[in-house]
PDB file of C-alpha atoms in Angstrom:
ATOM      1  CA  UNK A 470     -33.288-227.536 -72.684  1.00 59.00           C
ATOM      2  CA  UNK A 471     -33.232-228.201 -69.052  1.00 68.00           C
ATOM      3  CA  UNK A 472     -33.072-225.311 -66.795  1.00 80.00           C
ATOM      4  CA  UNK A 473     -30.546-224.991 -64.216  1.00 87.00           C
ATOM      5  CA  UNK A 474     -31.701-224.111 -60.730  1.00 90.00           C
ATOM      6  CA  UNK A 475     -28.329-222.867 -59.677  1.00 92.00           C
ATOM      7  CA  UNK A 476     -24.879-222.797 -61.145  1.00 95.00           C
ATOM      8  CA  UNK A 477     -23.521-226.190 -61.769  1.00 96.00           C
ATOM      9  CA  UNK A 478     -19.666-226.797 -61.209  1.00 97.00           C
ATOM     10  CA  UNK A 479     -19.543-230.694 -61.984  1.00 97.00           C
ATOM     11  CA  UNK A 480     -21.985-233.326 -63.051  1.00 97.00           C
ATOM     12  CA  UNK A 481     -21.343-237.063 -63.776  1.00 96.00           C
ATOM     13  CA  UNK A 482     -23.348-240.435 -63.101  1.00 95.00           C
ATOM     14  CA  UNK A 483     -22.410-240.281 -59.372  1.00 97.00           C
ATOM     15  CA  UNK A 484     -21.656-236.516 -58.418  1.00 97.00           C
ATOM     16  CA  UNK A 485     -23.622-233.031 -58.705  1.00 97.00           C
ATOM     17  CA  UNK A 486     -21.462-230.204 -57.492  1.00 98.00           C
ATOM     18  CA  UNK A 487     -23.085-226.996 -57.391  1.00 97.00           C
ATOM     19  CA  UNK A 488     -22.562-223.322 -56.388  1.00 98.00           C
ATOM     20  CA  UNK A 489     -25.406-222.910 -53.745  1.00 97.00           C
ATOM     21  CA  UNK A 490     -26.720-219.586 -53.614  1.00 96.00           C
ATOM     22  CA  UNK A 491     -27.484-217.907 -50.253  1.00 96.00           C
ATOM     23  CA  UNK A 492     -31.217-217.975 -49.096  1.00 95.00           C
ATOM     24  CA  UNK A 493     -31.711-221.617 -49.908  1.00 95.00           C
ATOM     25  CA  UNK A 494     -32.212-224.548 -47.533  1.00 96.00           C
ATOM     26  CA  UNK A 495     -30.038-227.534 -48.183  1.00 96.00           C
ATOM     27  CA  UNK A 496     -32.936-229.905 -47.253  1.00 95.00           C
ATOM     28  CA  UNK A 497     -35.652-229.993 -44.694  1.00 87.00           C
ATOM     29  CA  UNK A 498     -38.110-227.443 -45.889  1.00 87.00           C
ATOM     30  CA  UNK A 499     -41.694-228.351 -47.202  1.00 82.00           C
ATOM     31  CA  UNK A 500     -42.256-225.774 -49.884  1.00 87.00           C
ATOM     32  CA  UNK A 501     -40.230-227.440 -52.676  1.00 83.00           C
ATOM     33  CA  UNK A 502     -37.285-224.665 -52.752  1.00 90.00           C
ATOM     34  CA  UNK A 503     -34.567-226.794 -51.025  1.00 95.00           C
ATOM     35  CA  UNK A 504     -31.244-227.540 -52.959  1.00 96.00           C
ATOM     36  CA  UNK A 505     -32.536-231.086 -52.597  1.00 95.00           C
ATOM     37  CA  UNK A 506     -35.828-230.441 -54.008  1.00 94.00           C
ATOM     38  CA  UNK A 507     -34.594-228.511 -56.882  1.00 95.00           C
ATOM     39  CA  UNK A 508     -31.470-230.623 -57.773  1.00 96.00           C
ATOM     40  CA  UNK A 509     -34.070-233.779 -57.777  1.00 95.00           C
ATOM     41  CA  UNK A 510     -36.242-232.044 -60.221  1.00 93.00           C
ATOM     42  CA  UNK A 511     -33.518-230.798 -62.392  1.00 94.00           C
ATOM     43  CA  UNK A 512     -31.936-234.423 -62.674  1.00 95.00           C
ATOM     44  CA  UNK A 513     -35.603-236.099 -63.126  1.00 93.00           C
ATOM     45  CA  UNK A 514     -36.302-233.845 -65.973  1.00 93.00           C
ATOM     46  CA  UNK A 515     -33.021-233.946 -67.598  1.00 92.00           C
ATOM     47  CA  UNK A 516     -32.522-237.422 -67.630  1.00 90.00           C
ATOM     48  CA  UNK A 517     -36.184-238.233 -67.905  1.00 91.00           C
ATOM     49  CA  UNK A 518     -36.405-240.522 -64.921  1.00 88.00           C
ATOM     50  CA  UNK A 519     -39.708-241.711 -63.967  1.00 86.00           C
ATOM     51  CA  UNK A 520     -40.568-241.699 -60.376  1.00 84.00           C
ATOM     52  CA  UNK A 521     -38.339-240.306 -57.556  1.00 87.00           C
ATOM     53  CA  UNK A 522     -34.701-239.472 -57.982  1.00 91.00           C
ATOM     54  CA  UNK A 523     -32.071-240.651 -55.571  1.00 94.00           C
ATOM     55  CA  UNK A 524     -30.065-237.661 -54.408  1.00 96.00           C
ATOM     56  CA  UNK A 525     -27.825-238.116 -51.271  1.00 96.00           C
ATOM     57  CA  UNK A 526     -27.173-235.063 -49.148  1.00 95.00           C
ATOM     58  CA  UNK A 527     -23.847-235.896 -47.054  1.00 93.00           C
ATOM     59  CA  UNK A 528     -22.872-232.474 -46.015  1.00 92.00           C
ATOM     60  CA  UNK A 529     -24.992-229.506 -45.670  1.00 94.00           C
ATOM     61  CA  UNK A 530     -24.511-225.775 -45.810  1.00 96.00           C
ATOM     62  CA  UNK A 531     -26.688-223.450 -43.879  1.00 96.00           C
ATOM     63  CA  UNK A 532     -29.371-221.636 -45.581  1.00 96.00           C
ATOM     64  CA  UNK A 533     -27.818-218.306 -45.070  1.00 97.00           C
ATOM     65  CA  UNK A 534     -24.351-219.727 -46.452  1.00 97.00           C
ATOM     66  CA  UNK A 535     -23.452-219.783 -50.020  1.00 97.00           C
ATOM     67  CA  UNK A 536     -20.759-221.764 -51.901  1.00 98.00           C
ATOM     68  CA  UNK A 537     -19.561-225.352 -53.134  1.00 98.00           C
ATOM     69  CA  UNK A 538     -21.869-228.040 -52.170  1.00 98.00           C
ATOM     70  CA  UNK A 539     -21.642-231.722 -53.355  1.00 98.00           C
ATOM     71  CA  UNK A 540     -24.429-234.025 -53.958  1.00 97.00           C
ATOM     72  CA  UNK A 541     -24.431-237.957 -54.399  1.00 98.00           C
ATOM     73  CA  UNK A 542     -26.311-239.175 -57.472  1.00 97.00           C
ATOM     74  CA  UNK A 543     -25.969-242.827 -56.309  1.00 96.00           C
ATOM     75  CA  UNK A 544     -26.096-244.615 -53.104  1.00 96.00           C
ATOM     76  CA  UNK A 545     -22.304-245.872 -53.518  1.00 97.00           C
ATOM     77  CA  UNK A 546     -21.035-242.261 -53.854  1.00 97.00           C
ATOM     78  CA  UNK A 547     -23.097-241.124 -50.849  1.00 97.00           C
ATOM     79  CA  UNK A 548     -21.608-243.808 -48.656  1.00 97.00           C
ATOM     80  CA  UNK A 549     -18.108-243.215 -49.739  1.00 97.00           C
ATOM     81  CA  UNK A 550     -18.483-239.636 -49.297  1.00 97.00           C
ATOM     82  CA  UNK A 551     -19.927-240.135 -46.030  1.00 96.00           C
ATOM     83  CA  UNK A 552     -16.726-242.242 -45.023  1.00 96.00           C
ATOM     84  CA  UNK A 553     -14.518-239.673 -46.360  1.00 96.00           C
ATOM     85  CA  UNK A 554     -16.083-236.913 -43.888  1.00 94.00           C
ATOM     86  CA  UNK A 555     -15.857-239.423 -41.022  1.00 93.00           C
ATOM     87  CA  UNK A 556     -11.990-239.834 -41.818  1.00 94.00           C
ATOM     88  CA  UNK A 557     -11.679-236.062 -42.598  1.00 93.00           C
ATOM     89  CA  UNK A 558     -10.001-236.545 -45.930  1.00 95.00           C
ATOM     90  CA  UNK A 559     -12.517-234.107 -47.590  1.00 96.00           C
ATOM     91  CA  UNK A 560     -10.954-230.696 -47.500  1.00 96.00           C
ATOM     92  CA  UNK A 561     -13.505-227.795 -46.856  1.00 96.00           C
ATOM     93  CA  UNK A 562     -12.140-224.104 -47.009  1.00 97.00           C
ATOM     94  CA  UNK A 563     -14.487-221.068 -46.488  1.00 98.00           C
ATOM     95  CA  UNK A 564     -14.105-217.201 -46.620  1.00 97.00           C
ATOM     96  CA  UNK A 565     -15.683-215.322 -43.880  1.00 97.00           C
ATOM     97  CA  UNK A 566     -15.816-211.468 -43.223  1.00 97.00           C
ATOM     98  CA  UNK A 567     -16.116-210.601 -39.679  1.00 97.00           C
ATOM     99  CA  UNK A 568     -16.742-207.660 -37.764  1.00 97.00           C
ATOM    100  CA  UNK A 569     -13.455-206.542 -35.886  1.00 94.00           C
ATOM    101  CA  UNK A 570      -9.883-208.026 -36.033  1.00 92.00           C
ATOM    102  CA  UNK A 571      -8.341-211.290 -35.112  1.00 93.00           C
ATOM    103  CA  UNK A 572      -5.651-211.395 -32.451  1.00 88.00           C
ATOM    104  CA  UNK A 573      -3.012-213.498 -34.762  1.00 95.00           C
ATOM    105  CA  UNK A 574      -2.565-213.820 -38.650  1.00 96.00           C
ATOM    106  CA  UNK A 575      -3.270-217.334 -38.417  1.00 97.00           C
ATOM    107  CA  UNK A 576      -4.162-219.841 -35.868  1.00 97.00           C
ATOM    108  CA  UNK A 577      -6.576-222.570 -34.658  1.00 98.00           C
ATOM    109  CA  UNK A 578      -9.643-222.422 -32.504  1.00 98.00           C
ATOM    110  CA  UNK A 579     -10.832-225.500 -30.494  1.00 98.00           C
ATOM    111  CA  UNK A 580     -14.043-225.615 -28.493  1.00 98.00           C
ATOM    112  CA  UNK A 581     -16.717-227.821 -27.076  1.00 98.00           C
ATOM    113  CA  UNK A 582     -20.214-227.068 -28.476  1.00 98.00           C
ATOM    114  CA  UNK A 583     -23.636-228.147 -27.860  1.00 97.00           C
ATOM    115  CA  UNK A 584     -27.162-227.435 -29.364  1.00 96.00           C
ATOM    116  CA  UNK A 585     -29.290-225.095 -27.293  1.00 95.00           C
ATOM    117  CA  UNK A 586     -32.806-226.089 -28.329  1.00 93.00           C
ATOM    118  CA  UNK A 587     -34.537-223.461 -26.413  1.00 93.00           C
ATOM    119  CA  UNK A 588     -32.515-220.469 -27.869  1.00 91.00           C
ATOM    120  CA  UNK A 589     -32.487-222.378 -31.475  1.00 92.00           C
ATOM    121  CA  UNK A 590     -28.609-222.038 -31.909  1.00 95.00           C
ATOM    122  CA  UNK A 591     -25.366-223.502 -30.877  1.00 97.00           C
ATOM    123  CA  UNK A 592     -23.481-222.585 -27.680  1.00 97.00           C
ATOM    124  CA  UNK A 593     -19.965-223.024 -26.671  1.00 97.00           C
ATOM    125  CA  UNK A 594     -19.735-225.196 -23.354  1.00 97.00           C
ATOM    126  CA  UNK A 595     -17.407-227.191 -21.003  1.00 96.00           C
ATOM    127  CA  UNK A 596     -16.004-230.631 -22.199  1.00 97.00           C
ATOM    128  CA  UNK A 597     -17.697-232.325 -19.477  1.00 96.00           C
ATOM    129  CA  UNK A 598     -21.349-231.010 -20.545  1.00 95.00           C
ATOM    130  CA  UNK A 599     -23.845-233.595 -21.796  1.00 92.00           C
ATOM    131  CA  UNK A 600     -23.735-233.616 -25.562  1.00 94.00           C
ATOM    132  CA  UNK A 601     -20.703-231.702 -25.943  1.00 97.00           C
ATOM    133  CA  UNK A 602     -18.709-232.176 -29.137  1.00 97.00           C
ATOM    134  CA  UNK A 603     -15.397-231.084 -30.029  1.00 98.00           C
ATOM    135  CA  UNK A 604     -15.220-228.070 -32.487  1.00 98.00           C
ATOM    136  CA  UNK A 605     -11.890-227.468 -34.365  1.00 98.00           C
ATOM    137  CA  UNK A 606     -10.980-224.910 -37.307  1.00 98.00           C
ATOM    138  CA  UNK A 607      -7.757-223.027 -38.700  1.00 98.00           C
ATOM    139  CA  UNK A 608      -7.742-219.718 -39.982  1.00 98.00           C
ATOM    140  CA  UNK A 609      -5.692-217.330 -41.667  1.00 97.00           C
ATOM    141  CA  UNK A 610      -6.333-213.496 -42.145  1.00 97.00           C
ATOM    142  CA  UNK A 611      -6.386-212.354 -45.693  1.00 96.00           C
ATOM    143  CA  UNK A 612      -7.033-208.899 -45.062  1.00 95.00           C
ATOM    144  CA  UNK A 613      -8.162-206.283 -42.579  1.00 92.00           C
ATOM    145  CA  UNK A 614      -9.931-203.020 -43.559  1.00 87.00           C
ATOM    146  CA  UNK A 615     -11.417-200.781 -40.920  1.00 85.00           C
ATOM    147  CA  UNK A 616     -13.423-202.904 -38.579  1.00 88.00           C
ATOM    148  CA  UNK A 617     -13.613-205.739 -40.970  1.00 93.00           C
ATOM    149  CA  UNK A 618     -11.612-208.803 -41.409  1.00 96.00           C
ATOM    150  CA  UNK A 619     -11.476-211.189 -44.492  1.00 96.00           C
ATOM    151  CA  UNK A 620     -10.306-214.842 -43.325  1.00 97.00           C
ATOM    152  CA  UNK A 621      -9.796-218.128 -44.972  1.00 98.00           C
ATOM    153  CA  UNK A 622     -11.174-220.827 -42.708  1.00 98.00           C
ATOM    154  CA  UNK A 623     -10.473-224.526 -42.786  1.00 97.00           C
ATOM    155  CA  UNK A 624     -12.809-226.763 -40.986  1.00 95.00           C
ATOM    156  CA  UNK A 625     -11.349-229.845 -39.198  1.00 95.00           C
ATOM    157  CA  UNK A 626     -14.624-230.823 -37.570  1.00 95.00           C
ATOM    158  CA  UNK A 627     -17.761-230.138 -39.064  1.00 92.00           C
ATOM    159  CA  UNK A 628     -20.279-229.168 -36.302  1.00 95.00           C
ATOM    160  CA  UNK A 629     -23.525-227.198 -36.769  1.00 95.00           C
ATOM    161  CA  UNK A 630     -23.055-223.560 -37.135  1.00 97.00           C
ATOM    162  CA  UNK A 631     -19.391-224.080 -36.209  1.00 98.00           C
ATOM    163  CA  UNK A 632     -17.560-221.286 -37.846  1.00 98.00           C
ATOM    164  CA  UNK A 633     -20.302-218.779 -37.030  1.00 98.00           C
ATOM    165  CA  UNK A 634     -20.298-219.804 -33.332  1.00 98.00           C
ATOM    166  CA  UNK A 635     -16.665-220.140 -32.994  1.00 98.00           C
ATOM    167  CA  UNK A 636     -15.715-216.747 -34.403  1.00 98.00           C
ATOM    168  CA  UNK A 637     -18.780-214.778 -32.604  1.00 98.00           C
ATOM    169  CA  UNK A 638     -17.766-216.433 -29.137  1.00 97.00           C
ATOM    170  CA  UNK A 639     -14.533-214.396 -29.465  1.00 97.00           C
ATOM    171  CA  UNK A 640     -16.233-211.375 -30.323  1.00 96.00           C
ATOM    172  CA  UNK A 641     -15.609-211.505 -34.078  1.00 97.00           C
ATOM    173  CA  UNK A 642     -19.364-212.573 -35.526  1.00 98.00           C
ATOM    174  CA  UNK A 643     -19.681-213.002 -39.202  1.00 98.00           C
ATOM    175  CA  UNK A 644     -21.191-209.891 -40.903  1.00 97.00           C
ATOM    176  CA  UNK A 645     -24.952-210.341 -41.139  1.00 97.00           C
ATOM    177  CA  UNK A 646     -25.297-213.042 -38.867  1.00 98.00           C
ATOM    178  CA  UNK A 647     -27.900-211.709 -36.321  1.00 96.00           C
ATOM    179  CA  UNK A 648     -28.391-215.160 -34.915  1.00 96.00           C
ATOM    180  CA  UNK A 649     -24.917-215.049 -33.416  1.00 97.00           C
ATOM    181  CA  UNK A 650     -24.805-211.235 -32.412  1.00 96.00           C
ATOM    182  CA  UNK A 651     -23.540-209.410 -35.486  1.00 97.00           C
ATOM    183  CA  UNK A 652     -24.216-205.735 -35.515  1.00 96.00           C
ATOM    184  CA  UNK A 653     -23.626-205.135 -39.232  1.00 94.00           C
ATOM    185  CA  UNK A 654     -26.220-206.030 -41.874  1.00 93.00           C
ATOM    186  CA  UNK A 655     -25.633-207.989 -45.261  1.00 94.00           C
ATOM    187  CA  UNK A 656     -27.898-208.001 -48.284  1.00 90.00           C
ATOM    188  CA  UNK A 657     -28.583-211.758 -48.564  1.00 91.00           C
ATOM    189  CA  UNK A 658     -27.444-214.381 -46.075  1.00 94.00           C
ATOM    190  CA  UNK A 659     -24.254-213.540 -44.154  1.00 97.00           C
ATOM    191  CA  UNK A 660     -20.708-212.976 -45.234  1.00 97.00           C
ATOM    192  CA  UNK A 661     -19.805-216.736 -45.341  1.00 98.00           C
ATOM    193  CA  UNK A 662     -18.826-218.708 -48.377  1.00 98.00           C
ATOM    194  CA  UNK A 663     -17.808-222.238 -48.936  1.00 98.00           C
ATOM    195  CA  UNK A 664     -15.035-221.450 -51.176  1.00 97.00           C
ATOM    196  CA  UNK A 665     -13.036-224.396 -52.086  1.00 97.00           C
ATOM    197  CA  UNK A 666     -13.884-228.108 -51.757  1.00 97.00           C
ATOM    198  CA  UNK A 667     -11.329-231.055 -52.542  1.00 97.00           C
ATOM    199  CA  UNK A 668     -11.842-234.683 -52.267  1.00 97.00           C
ATOM    200  CA  UNK A 669     -11.173-237.853 -54.119  1.00 97.00           C
ATOM    201  CA  UNK A 670     -13.947-238.989 -56.676  1.00 97.00           C
ATOM    202  CA  UNK A 671     -15.979-241.764 -54.898  1.00 96.00           C
ATOM    203  CA  UNK A 672     -15.592-244.386 -57.776  1.00 95.00           C
ATOM    204  CA  UNK A 673     -12.731-243.128 -59.869  1.00 93.00           C
ATOM    205  CA  UNK A 674     -10.318-242.362 -56.876  1.00 92.00           C
ATOM    206  CA  UNK A 675      -9.164-239.358 -58.818  1.00 95.00           C
ATOM    207  CA  UNK A 676      -8.425-235.956 -56.790  1.00 97.00           C
ATOM    208  CA  UNK A 677     -11.146-233.299 -57.544  1.00 97.00           C
ATOM    209  CA  UNK A 678     -10.888-229.668 -56.339  1.00 98.00           C
ATOM    210  CA  UNK A 679     -13.511-226.998 -56.831  1.00 97.00           C
ATOM    211  CA  UNK A 680     -13.635-223.336 -56.372  1.00 96.00           C
ATOM    212  CA  UNK A 681     -16.191-220.560 -56.787  1.00 95.00           C
ATOM    213  CA  UNK A 682     -15.968-216.980 -55.750  1.00 94.00           C
ATOM    214  CA  UNK A 683     -18.425-215.189 -53.320  1.00 95.00           C
ATOM    215  CA  UNK A 684     -21.693-213.549 -54.768  1.00 93.00           C
ATOM    216  CA  UNK A 685     -21.998-210.354 -56.066  1.00 91.00           C
ATOM    217  CA  UNK A 686     -23.370-208.964 -52.698  1.00 90.00           C
ATOM    218  CA  UNK A 687     -19.912-209.365 -51.252  1.00 93.00           C
ATOM    219  CA  UNK A 688     -18.542-206.580 -53.433  1.00 87.00           C
ATOM    220  CA  UNK A 689     -19.987-203.839 -51.034  1.00 82.00           C
ATOM    221  CA  UNK A 690     -17.747-205.030 -48.179  1.00 85.00           C
ATOM    222  CA  UNK A 691     -14.530-202.943 -47.502  1.00 77.00           C
ATOM    223  CA  UNK A 692     -12.304-205.871 -47.980  1.00 80.00           C
ATOM    224  CA  UNK A 693     -10.410-206.812 -51.109  1.00 78.00           C
ATOM    225  CA  UNK A 694     -11.664-210.231 -52.291  1.00 76.00           C
ATOM    226  CA  UNK A 695      -9.111-212.883 -53.557  1.00 70.00           C
TER     227      UNK A 695
END
């Protein structure tokens, strides 16, 4: 029996959709603990594949973020998923619990952002700044309790640390996110979870939608989860 390294939401010849735990990098670490490394080994063992296994990372979740993540098992699937991302036809919704309260029940945030290599973080900047990229998201407040707010976020663009930065720059950092000035701690990772993912299957052209609830660590938050 093949051991699953993390919960698997869907699997076929072209896709592997998982519920990524917080604390695991999507890719890029050298100790074999990344999602890429563990998923590759899972496929290699389960299907008895010799040599290296193909696995395409078309979109990442930050190490500190949990939730739905899709991986491509074929180059055709990777190419078509990448094209969907460019055309913004993949719908990504997140849950976040932030410090403070948002000014409106729903709205849109638009900023220009860039990477600050010296500070190892993203920053908001002027549109005219070199390497500035437009960042847009929509939000909806689900519940506020005390000084915590649970919100649903729909990403329109997909910039590095986008949700974390755009909320923190307005004085509402994600709980546990010390990199972006959070004052409240969180048991593992931060209170940001990739909740829902909707897209068209890359070969069958059928609509697919996945949803997974936040991990148990969220139960100690003061807000009521959906």
